[in-house]
Amino acid sequence: MTDTIATQQALPVVRPLPDAAPQARAEQQVRGEHWRVTVLSDCLFRLEWSSDGGFEDRASTFAIRRDLGAAEFAARPLGDGVEITTARARLRYDGREPSAHGLVVELVGSDHGRWHYGEPTHDLGGTARTLDEVDGRTDLEPGVVSPDGITVVDDSESFLFTDDGWIGTRTGTRHDLYVFAHGRDYARAVRELYAVSGSPMRLPRWALGNWWSRYHPYSAESYLQLMDRFDEEDVPFSVAVIDMDWHRVGSVPPEHGSGWTGYSWEPTLFPDPAAFLGALHERGMRTTLNLHPADGVRAFEDAYPQVAEATGVDPASAQPVSFDPTDPDFLRAYFELLHHPLEEQGVDFWWIDWQQGRTSGLRGVDPLWLLNHFHHLDAARHGEPGMTFSRYAGPGSHRYAVGFSGDAVISWESLAFQPEFTATASNIGYCWWSHDIGGHTRGVRDDELATRWVQYGVFSPIMRLHSANNPFIRKEPWVFPAEHRQAMGDALRLRHRLVPYLHTMNHRAADGTPLVRPMYHLEPHRREAYGVPNEYAFGSELLVAPVVTPRSGVSLLSRTRAWLPAGRWTDVFTGAVYAGDRHVELHRSIDSVPVLLRAGGILPLAAATERDATRNPEALEVLVAPGASGRFDLAEDAEDDREATDGPSATTSLHWDDDRRELRVDAVAGRADVVPASRTWTITFLALLPGAEVTVDGVVVPVTGEDGRWSVSFTAPSATGAVVRVGAPLRVGVDPREAVRAVLEQAQTANPAKLDAWEVVSSGRSTVERIAELGTVDLHEDVRDAVVELLATVVDTPA
């Protein structure tokens, strides 16, 4: 039996893995007759055992780099095995097939932990292959993050890549374990996962806007009319997802089976595909088409004669060409004859909606892995970043960009699990989940649920609306009542405004820090951080606690529990400021969700007039939360990211000096031609009005806005930047009384109790006294809790 599948002849899509270095340094290895231990870092070991004494130096689906540089360690014999000690961990191994008594790893230093082979690692979970038909929670596969400090990735069963980039399989009885002994340094554990498994792909900028997706038999005309309606409604989209009805479905002759698989446009719906795709490009949109490739290529396909001939099937026989990605001839035809011609018409990337199992004609080779891998390489065949949209296949899948999580069931339970599911995926490095925002199938119509799901989607990695082939499951905002229509439209507009921030975090993700992280990544030694699974860091500046439960029928507000790390946190929607190092309950109306900007935080947004997500904006708004100093390096690239490589093409640094009350916009660094020659900047301070002059480069400028949120605007050359100075100390917070009045006004409860509560709130007594006295008022607890939240926010008083 051979362990390598011959490629027969050069295949354009097959080439060595980019940045692969699968051979570890000899000086980092310790060997025995049947075992090898590689010290990849002072926290990361690879342990191999084989019955035949052979070891594997080819890249696997998980491990493509094993040369991570020098790492100091000490090794001494231990019977037939070895004891290896680094500055952070110790491994003791008896040299035999791994067992609980023969293999133990323990932490050294401030973190404590010990793991015996076969014991659970109590890791905090990674992610799951799919959410298809999941209504609520699902089990998660392991990650590399554990409060006990030690986790394991078992790579024994994965298939391999040969030096030329083709497929290899494992032989013999072998164990291949990667032991992560990082204690509670979760950020480093994820970075070293990437060091071994490859960096996440940096997405093109346009992928970070809104995606329109619906399983529906659109025609070219109806689709473009819908996009124009969105434009009239001032709701921007950057990606058009065309589900399976782009190809022949109902017109497939019955002798060929179902229309689930297809590669030929349906001419009654899309008579001129190139013109249709070009019209989408003119609207600033990129397009993906849905693929279900399992049924192969059948005789009704336009390209069938060429594919059949290329794969050794007589075209006159009309016999189907079976889907087999382990066959080099098929794989070559699959890309060159089926996909490349469609890309020449204007298709930008592919939605690989694989649903047909984990087995292929080769033992241990998952066809989903092959689709993800070779589509990824093929998309980058011209040397520019490609884009793939597919399903998760296991550790290492983060290399292939955006994950499709499957057909979400429409329910509050499904929504309630998605934030935790998305954040926890960072524990296995999977940072670009795309969910069916709003839910795909089943369920009941619930306008509030739909709205809250859209709002969550704004603060998820990929914002893709989707629904099933059902005329009664819709996501267009105008099919909802007024308050929900407005809230959805505002949310979708905000997502496009967030693209400058998201693209900067896109670069950070490629460098090793996922966009969405659980709170325990930020505060791994705080018990409270483990008790808020639906709260997460959204990039470097924001904490988000999505609303995932229905609102109270009395207060008409939703309730969300969060824990705030030390410091001050400002809600970007309400301006309310919260003291940290405590739990909070946050109550929000339908038009708002808790999104908190850290003190000193700087949040760049595209101006509301900027609609094209493929271009760097000419006008930006920058939100600043005073109370501490901060810096934000805005990353930008050429259109479609085509010329960016290792880092951003251009960077504009924004500095807020809290002591000097100065915001500095630095001159652009890098390629000046990537950004506009000059820009209009609006700097919005989330603080009380200073009552003093504000200058830009020494010139007094007008101030607009109100207490809690005020702005200055100016135009500055990108080559020089500008300096904004505030002439008086900034105070944070907003007087809560108007917000309390609004809560009481809308509350569906007794008016006398409202009046009693209002008299307490407006009494002028201390916050503690007012909160205590509210307990004596006969006010419904939902309303009282919302009022108490507002009274407990921070409002600075003049010195």
Tab-separated table of C-alpha atoms in Angstrom, residues 190-511:
chain	number	residue	atom	x	y	z
A	190	VAL	CA	-4.204	30.618	20.041
A	191	ARG	CA	-1.184	32.370	18.518
A	192	GLU	CA	0.861	29.166	18.753
A	193	LEU	CA	-2.037	27.207	17.271
A	194	TYR	CA	-1.731	29.557	14.302
A	195	ALA	CA	2.060	29.199	14.330
A	196	VAL	CA	1.658	25.448	13.767
A	197	SER	CA	-1.516	25.422	11.707
A	198	GLY	CA	-1.104	28.564	9.600
A	199	SER	CA	-2.510	32.059	9.886
A	200	PRO	CA	-6.146	32.900	9.190
A	201	MET	CA	-6.758	34.315	5.771
A	202	ARG	CA	-7.130	38.092	5.634
A	203	LEU	CA	-10.465	38.799	4.020
A	204	PRO	CA	-11.031	41.306	1.249
A	205	ARG	CA	-12.496	44.512	2.662
A	206	TRP	CA	-15.839	44.084	0.932
A	207	ALA	CA	-16.486	40.819	2.786
A	208	LEU	CA	-16.960	42.807	5.984
A	209	GLY	CA	-20.095	44.642	4.864
A	210	ASN	CA	-23.636	43.264	4.611
A	211	TRP	CA	-24.352	40.104	2.622
A	212	TRP	CA	-27.775	39.506	1.076
A	213	SER	CA	-28.642	35.821	0.912
A	214	ARG	CA	-31.993	34.131	0.422
A	215	TYR	CA	-32.901	30.696	-0.893
A	216	HIS	CA	-35.334	31.894	-3.542
A	217	PRO	CA	-35.626	31.502	-7.346
A	218	TYR	CA	-34.655	35.062	-8.233
A	219	SER	CA	-34.310	36.149	-11.828
A	220	ALA	CA	-31.608	38.567	-12.878
A	221	GLU	CA	-34.258	41.245	-13.217
A	222	SER	CA	-35.910	40.635	-9.846
A	223	TYR	CA	-32.557	40.427	-8.059
A	224	LEU	CA	-31.327	43.734	-9.451
A	225	GLN	CA	-34.686	45.336	-8.668
A	226	LEU	CA	-34.294	44.158	-5.079
A	227	MET	CA	-30.805	45.637	-4.859
A	228	ASP	CA	-32.140	48.936	-6.199
A	229	ARG	CA	-34.914	48.871	-3.602
A	230	PHE	CA	-32.309	48.417	-0.884
A	231	ASP	CA	-30.462	51.414	-2.317
A	232	GLU	CA	-33.638	53.494	-2.230
A	233	GLU	CA	-34.114	52.461	1.395
A	234	ASP	CA	-30.520	53.524	2.139
A	235	VAL	CA	-29.618	49.987	3.198
A	236	PRO	CA	-26.179	49.056	1.802
A	237	PHE	CA	-24.979	45.601	0.759
A	238	SER	CA	-21.546	44.539	-0.435
A	239	VAL	CA	-22.009	40.827	-1.205
A	240	ALA	CA	-24.720	39.149	-3.290
A	241	VAL	CA	-25.210	35.478	-2.415
A	242	ILE	CA	-27.095	33.595	-5.139
A	243	ASP	CA	-28.458	30.344	-3.768
A	244	MET	CA	-28.862	27.128	-5.743
A	245	ASP	CA	-31.534	28.384	-8.162
A	246	TRP	CA	-28.846	30.160	-10.177
A	247	HIS	CA	-28.342	26.809	-11.916
A	248	ARG	CA	-30.805	24.393	-13.472
A	249	VAL	CA	-33.041	22.838	-10.837
A	250	GLY	CA	-36.620	22.268	-12.004
A	251	SER	CA	-35.529	21.865	-15.625
A	252	VAL	CA	-33.217	18.905	-14.921
A	253	PRO	CA	-34.505	15.866	-16.869
A	254	PRO	CA	-35.857	13.305	-14.364
A	255	GLU	CA	-33.557	10.542	-15.602
A	256	HIS	CA	-30.624	12.547	-14.205
A	257	GLY	CA	-31.963	12.776	-10.663
A	258	SER	CA	-32.388	15.912	-8.570
A	259	GLY	CA	-31.268	19.422	-9.400
A	260	TRP	CA	-29.320	19.780	-6.165
A	261	THR	CA	-25.976	19.804	-8.016
A	262	GLY	CA	-25.458	22.095	-10.980
A	263	TYR	CA	-22.942	24.195	-12.892
A	264	SER	CA	-25.031	25.649	-15.727
A	265	TRP	CA	-27.029	28.866	-15.474
A	266	GLU	CA	-30.801	28.553	-15.584
A	267	PRO	CA	-31.460	30.493	-18.815
A	268	THR	CA	-35.075	31.340	-18.004
A	269	LEU	CA	-33.881	33.218	-14.902
A	270	PHE	CA	-30.433	34.426	-16.018
A	271	PRO	CA	-30.382	34.826	-19.815
A	272	ASP	CA	-27.208	36.964	-19.724
A	273	PRO	CA	-25.139	35.997	-16.667
A	274	ALA	CA	-22.176	38.246	-17.507
A	275	ALA	CA	-24.450	41.280	-17.779
A	276	PHE	CA	-26.135	40.379	-14.472
A	277	LEU	CA	-22.837	39.957	-12.623
A	278	GLY	CA	-21.502	43.142	-14.195
A	279	ALA	CA	-24.562	45.056	-12.996
A	280	LEU	CA	-23.862	43.873	-9.452
A	281	HIS	CA	-20.249	45.003	-9.756
A	282	GLU	CA	-21.444	48.416	-10.909
A	283	ARG	CA	-23.442	48.603	-7.674
A	284	GLY	CA	-20.278	47.979	-5.624
A	285	MET	CA	-21.136	44.354	-4.894
A	286	ARG	CA	-19.277	41.066	-5.157
A	287	THR	CA	-21.054	37.777	-5.940
A	288	THR	CA	-20.889	34.185	-4.740
A	289	LEU	CA	-22.803	31.205	-6.139
A	290	ASN	CA	-23.932	28.163	-4.158
A	291	LEU	CA	-22.338	24.751	-4.828
A	292	HIS	CA	-23.553	21.256	-3.888
A	293	PRO	CA	-21.001	19.188	-5.838
A	294	ALA	CA	-21.760	15.659	-4.580
A	295	ASP	CA	-23.748	14.492	-7.624
A	296	GLY	CA	-20.858	15.109	-9.992
A	297	VAL	CA	-21.319	16.327	-13.552
A	298	ARG	CA	-24.255	15.010	-15.520
A	299	ALA	CA	-25.122	15.025	-19.187
A	300	PHE	CA	-27.455	18.041	-19.054
A	301	GLU	CA	-24.611	20.379	-17.999
A	302	ASP	CA	-23.231	22.790	-20.588
A	303	ALA	CA	-19.671	21.669	-19.847
A	304	TYR	CA	-20.455	17.947	-19.713
A	305	PRO	CA	-18.784	16.978	-23.031
A	306	GLN	CA	-15.489	18.623	-22.074
A	307	VAL	CA	-15.546	17.290	-18.485
A	308	ALA	CA	-16.412	13.777	-19.648
A	309	GLU	CA	-13.598	13.754	-22.191
A	310	ALA	CA	-11.110	15.131	-19.638
A	311	THR	CA	-11.986	12.388	-17.150
A	312	GLY	CA	-12.081	9.435	-19.544
A	313	VAL	CA	-15.871	9.146	-19.918
A	314	ASP	CA	-17.344	8.813	-23.399
A	315	PRO	CA	-19.487	11.960	-23.852
A	316	ALA	CA	-21.855	10.020	-26.111
A	317	SER	CA	-22.640	7.631	-23.267
A	318	ALA	CA	-24.297	10.382	-21.215
A	319	GLN	CA	-22.920	8.636	-18.129
A	320	PRO	CA	-22.388	10.960	-15.161
A	321	VAL	CA	-18.888	11.993	-14.172
A	322	SER	CA	-18.650	11.100	-10.499
A	323	PHE	CA	-17.520	13.669	-7.975
A	324	ASP	CA	-14.091	12.523	-6.805
A	325	PRO	CA	-11.696	15.196	-5.514
A	326	THR	CA	-9.045	12.517	-4.938
A	327	ASP	CA	-8.856	11.988	-8.724
A	328	PRO	CA	-6.420	14.510	-10.244
A	329	ASP	CA	-8.169	14.423	-13.628
A	330	PHE	CA	-11.517	15.200	-12.068
A	331	LEU	CA	-10.103	17.946	-9.857
A	332	ARG	CA	-8.428	19.600	-12.835
A	333	ALA	CA	-11.638	19.502	-14.850
A	334	TYR	CA	-13.661	20.614	-11.837
A	335	PHE	CA	-11.805	23.903	-11.651
A	336	GLU	CA	-10.731	24.573	-15.231
A	337	LEU	CA	-13.918	23.534	-17.025
A	338	LEU	CA	-16.666	24.199	-14.461
A	339	HIS	CA	-15.550	27.100	-12.290
A	340	HIS	CA	-13.065	29.203	-14.222
A	341	PRO	CA	-15.482	29.984	-17.075
A	342	LEU	CA	-18.057	31.188	-14.554
A	343	GLU	CA	-15.430	33.327	-12.844
A	344	GLU	CA	-14.589	34.859	-16.213
A	345	GLN	CA	-18.238	35.878	-16.423
A	346	GLY	CA	-17.890	37.712	-13.099
A	347	VAL	CA	-18.357	35.255	-10.214
A	348	ASP	CA	-16.084	36.485	-7.421
A	349	PHE	CA	-16.024	33.494	-5.064
A	350	TRP	CA	-17.838	30.241	-4.270
A	351	TRP	CA	-20.162	29.102	-1.502
A	352	ILE	CA	-19.136	25.458	-1.018
A	353	ASP	CA	-22.248	24.119	0.688
A	354	TRP	CA	-20.954	20.586	1.219
A	355	GLN	CA	-23.413	18.347	3.108
A	356	GLN	CA	-22.564	14.848	1.956
A	357	GLY	CA	-20.441	13.247	4.653
A	358	ARG	CA	-16.842	12.865	5.730
A	359	THR	CA	-15.565	9.945	3.668
A	360	SER	CA	-13.987	9.649	0.248
A	361	GLY	CA	-12.314	6.885	-1.729
A	362	LEU	CA	-9.200	7.248	0.430
A	363	ARG	CA	-9.051	6.252	4.091
A	364	GLY	CA	-9.045	9.259	6.373
A	365	VAL	CA	-9.508	11.814	3.593
A	366	ASP	CA	-12.499	14.082	4.195
A	367	PRO	CA	-13.831	15.494	0.895
A	368	LEU	CA	-14.790	18.736	2.660
A	369	TRP	CA	-11.130	19.289	3.528
A	370	LEU	CA	-10.177	18.779	-0.105
A	371	LEU	CA	-12.837	21.204	-1.332
A	372	ASN	CA	-11.802	23.853	1.167
A	373	HIS	CA	-8.108	23.442	0.487
A	374	PHE	CA	-8.097	23.306	-3.283
A	375	HIS	CA	-10.750	26.011	-3.665
A	376	HIS	CA	-8.600	28.209	-1.445
A	377	LEU	CA	-5.496	27.613	-3.561
A	378	ASP	CA	-7.404	28.013	-6.799
A	379	ALA	CA	-8.932	31.322	-5.689
A	380	ALA	CA	-5.409	32.665	-5.182
A	381	ARG	CA	-3.978	31.261	-8.417
A	382	HIS	CA	-3.319	34.735	-9.886
A	383	GLY	CA	-1.300	35.805	-6.858
A	384	GLU	CA	-4.007	37.911	-5.247
A	385	PRO	CA	-5.923	37.025	-2.086
A	386	GLY	CA	-8.720	34.621	-2.853
A	387	MET	CA	-11.944	34.115	-0.965
A	388	THR	CA	-13.725	30.934	0.103
A	389	PHE	CA	-17.022	30.397	1.884
A	390	SER	CA	-17.467	26.867	3.157
A	391	ARG	CA	-18.077	24.607	6.120
A	392	TYR	CA	-15.819	23.806	9.055
A	393	ALA	CA	-13.833	20.572	8.667
A	394	GLY	CA	-11.783	20.455	11.884
A	395	PRO	CA	-8.685	22.066	13.433
A	396	GLY	CA	-6.825	23.974	10.730
A	397	SER	CA	-10.012	25.055	8.934
A	398	HIS	CA	-9.382	28.658	9.919
A	399	ARG	CA	-6.951	28.909	6.987
A	400	TYR	CA	-9.875	28.803	4.572
A	401	ALA	CA	-11.592	32.022	5.600
A	402	VAL	CA	-15.335	32.247	6.025
A	403	GLY	CA	-17.307	29.392	7.566
A	404	PHE	CA	-20.943	28.638	6.799
A	405	SER	CA	-22.494	27.348	10.026
A	406	GLY	CA	-25.539	25.771	8.409
A	407	ASP	CA	-29.311	26.065	8.340
A	408	ALA	CA	-30.216	27.743	11.622
A	409	VAL	CA	-33.603	27.016	13.170
A	410	ILE	CA	-35.634	30.170	13.804
A	411	SER	CA	-35.991	30.382	17.589
A	412	TRP	CA	-34.844	32.449	20.529
A	413	GLU	CA	-32.879	29.401	21.676
A	414	SER	CA	-30.876	29.383	18.434
A	415	LEU	CA	-30.150	33.098	18.699
A	416	ALA	CA	-29.165	32.726	22.356
A	417	PHE	CA	-26.483	30.161	21.462
A	418	GLN	CA	-24.897	31.917	18.475
A	419	PRO	CA	-22.870	34.557	20.391
A	420	GLU	CA	-21.362	31.909	22.680
A	421	PHE	CA	-20.791	29.555	19.743
A	422	THR	CA	-18.995	32.280	17.780
A	423	ALA	CA	-16.822	33.504	20.626
A	424	THR	CA	-15.862	30.000	21.751
A	425	ALA	CA	-14.696	29.161	18.220
A	426	SER	CA	-11.703	31.421	18.829
A	427	ASN	CA	-10.451	28.705	21.227
A	428	ILE	CA	-9.625	26.656	18.121
A	429	GLY	CA	-8.638	29.716	16.081
A	430	TYR	CA	-11.801	29.779	13.936
A	431	CYS	CA	-12.495	33.488	13.658
A	432	TRP	CA	-14.793	34.075	10.646
A	433	TRP	CA	-18.090	32.290	11.230
A	434	SER	CA	-20.993	33.326	8.991
A	435	HIS	CA	-24.411	32.451	10.399
A	436	ASP	CA	-27.857	32.494	8.843
A	437	ILE	CA	-28.696	35.809	10.469
A	438	GLY	CA	-32.375	35.876	11.337
A	439	GLY	CA	-32.609	32.106	11.096
A	440	HIS	CA	-33.136	29.879	8.084
A	441	THR	CA	-35.896	27.380	8.682
A	442	ARG	CA	-38.888	26.293	10.763
A	443	GLY	CA	-39.892	28.434	13.729
A	444	VAL	CA	-42.639	31.054	13.832
A	445	ARG	CA	-42.737	34.672	12.739
A	446	ASP	CA	-41.451	36.820	15.596
A	447	ASP	CA	-40.592	40.381	14.599
A	448	GLU	CA	-38.690	41.083	17.792
A	449	LEU	CA	-36.583	37.936	17.366
A	450	ALA	CA	-35.795	38.885	13.769
A	451	THR	CA	-34.723	42.377	14.830
A	452	ARG	CA	-32.513	41.207	17.688
A	453	TRP	CA	-30.878	38.650	15.383
A	454	VAL	CA	-30.040	41.341	12.836
A	455	GLN	CA	-28.571	43.506	15.600
A	456	TYR	CA	-26.445	40.580	16.749
A	457	GLY	CA	-25.348	40.037	13.151
A	458	VAL	CA	-23.909	43.560	13.034
A	459	PHE	CA	-21.532	42.549	15.820
A	460	SER	CA	-20.667	39.094	14.489
A	461	PRO	CA	-17.766	38.248	12.150
A	462	ILE	CA	-19.795	38.097	8.918
A	463	MET	CA	-23.182	39.788	8.554
A	464	ARG	CA	-25.158	37.547	6.174
A	465	LEU	CA	-28.933	37.652	6.173
A	466	HIS	CA	-30.464	34.373	5.031
A	467	SER	CA	-33.732	32.439	4.933
A	468	ALA	CA	-35.238	29.278	3.512
A	469	ASN	CA	-37.141	28.802	0.279
A	470	ASN	CA	-40.378	29.908	1.913
A	471	PRO	CA	-42.271	33.064	0.868
A	472	PHE	CA	-43.239	33.691	4.482
A	473	ILE	CA	-39.666	33.805	5.820
A	474	ARG	CA	-38.340	37.199	4.829
A	475	LYS	CA	-35.525	39.528	5.918
A	476	GLU	CA	-36.211	42.704	3.936
A	477	PRO	CA	-36.726	45.425	6.598
A	478	TRP	CA	-39.791	46.889	4.854
A	479	VAL	CA	-41.853	43.730	5.438
A	480	PHE	CA	-41.722	44.399	9.204
A	481	PRO	CA	-43.712	46.860	11.356
A	482	ALA	CA	-42.332	50.382	11.696
A	483	GLU	CA	-40.238	50.046	14.869
A	484	HIS	CA	-38.603	46.849	13.656
A	485	ARG	CA	-38.107	48.183	10.153
A	486	GLN	CA	-36.321	51.229	11.541
A	487	ALA	CA	-34.173	49.208	13.940
A	488	MET	CA	-33.151	46.734	11.233
A	489	GLY	CA	-32.311	49.483	8.762
A	490	ASP	CA	-30.249	51.330	11.360
A	491	ALA	CA	-28.395	48.121	12.212
A	492	LEU	CA	-27.561	47.323	8.588
A	493	ARG	CA	-26.370	50.880	7.985
A	494	LEU	CA	-24.170	50.701	11.077
A	495	ARG	CA	-22.554	47.489	9.856
A	496	HIS	CA	-21.273	49.232	6.739
A	497	ARG	CA	-20.063	52.159	8.818
A	498	LEU	CA	-18.057	49.684	10.929
A	499	VAL	CA	-16.029	48.396	7.958
A	500	PRO	CA	-12.949	50.612	8.651
A	501	TYR	CA	-12.798	49.225	12.188
A	502	LEU	CA	-13.520	45.681	11.049
A	503	HIS	CA	-10.861	45.772	8.349
A	504	THR	CA	-8.272	46.828	10.900
A	505	MET	CA	-9.363	43.901	13.085
A	506	ASN	CA	-9.168	41.759	9.927
A	507	HIS	CA	-5.433	42.485	9.853
A	508	ARG	CA	-5.164	41.745	13.585
A	509	ALA	CA	-6.921	38.422	13.051
A	510	ALA	CA	-4.405	37.471	10.365
A	511	ASP	CA	-1.682	38.338	12.893
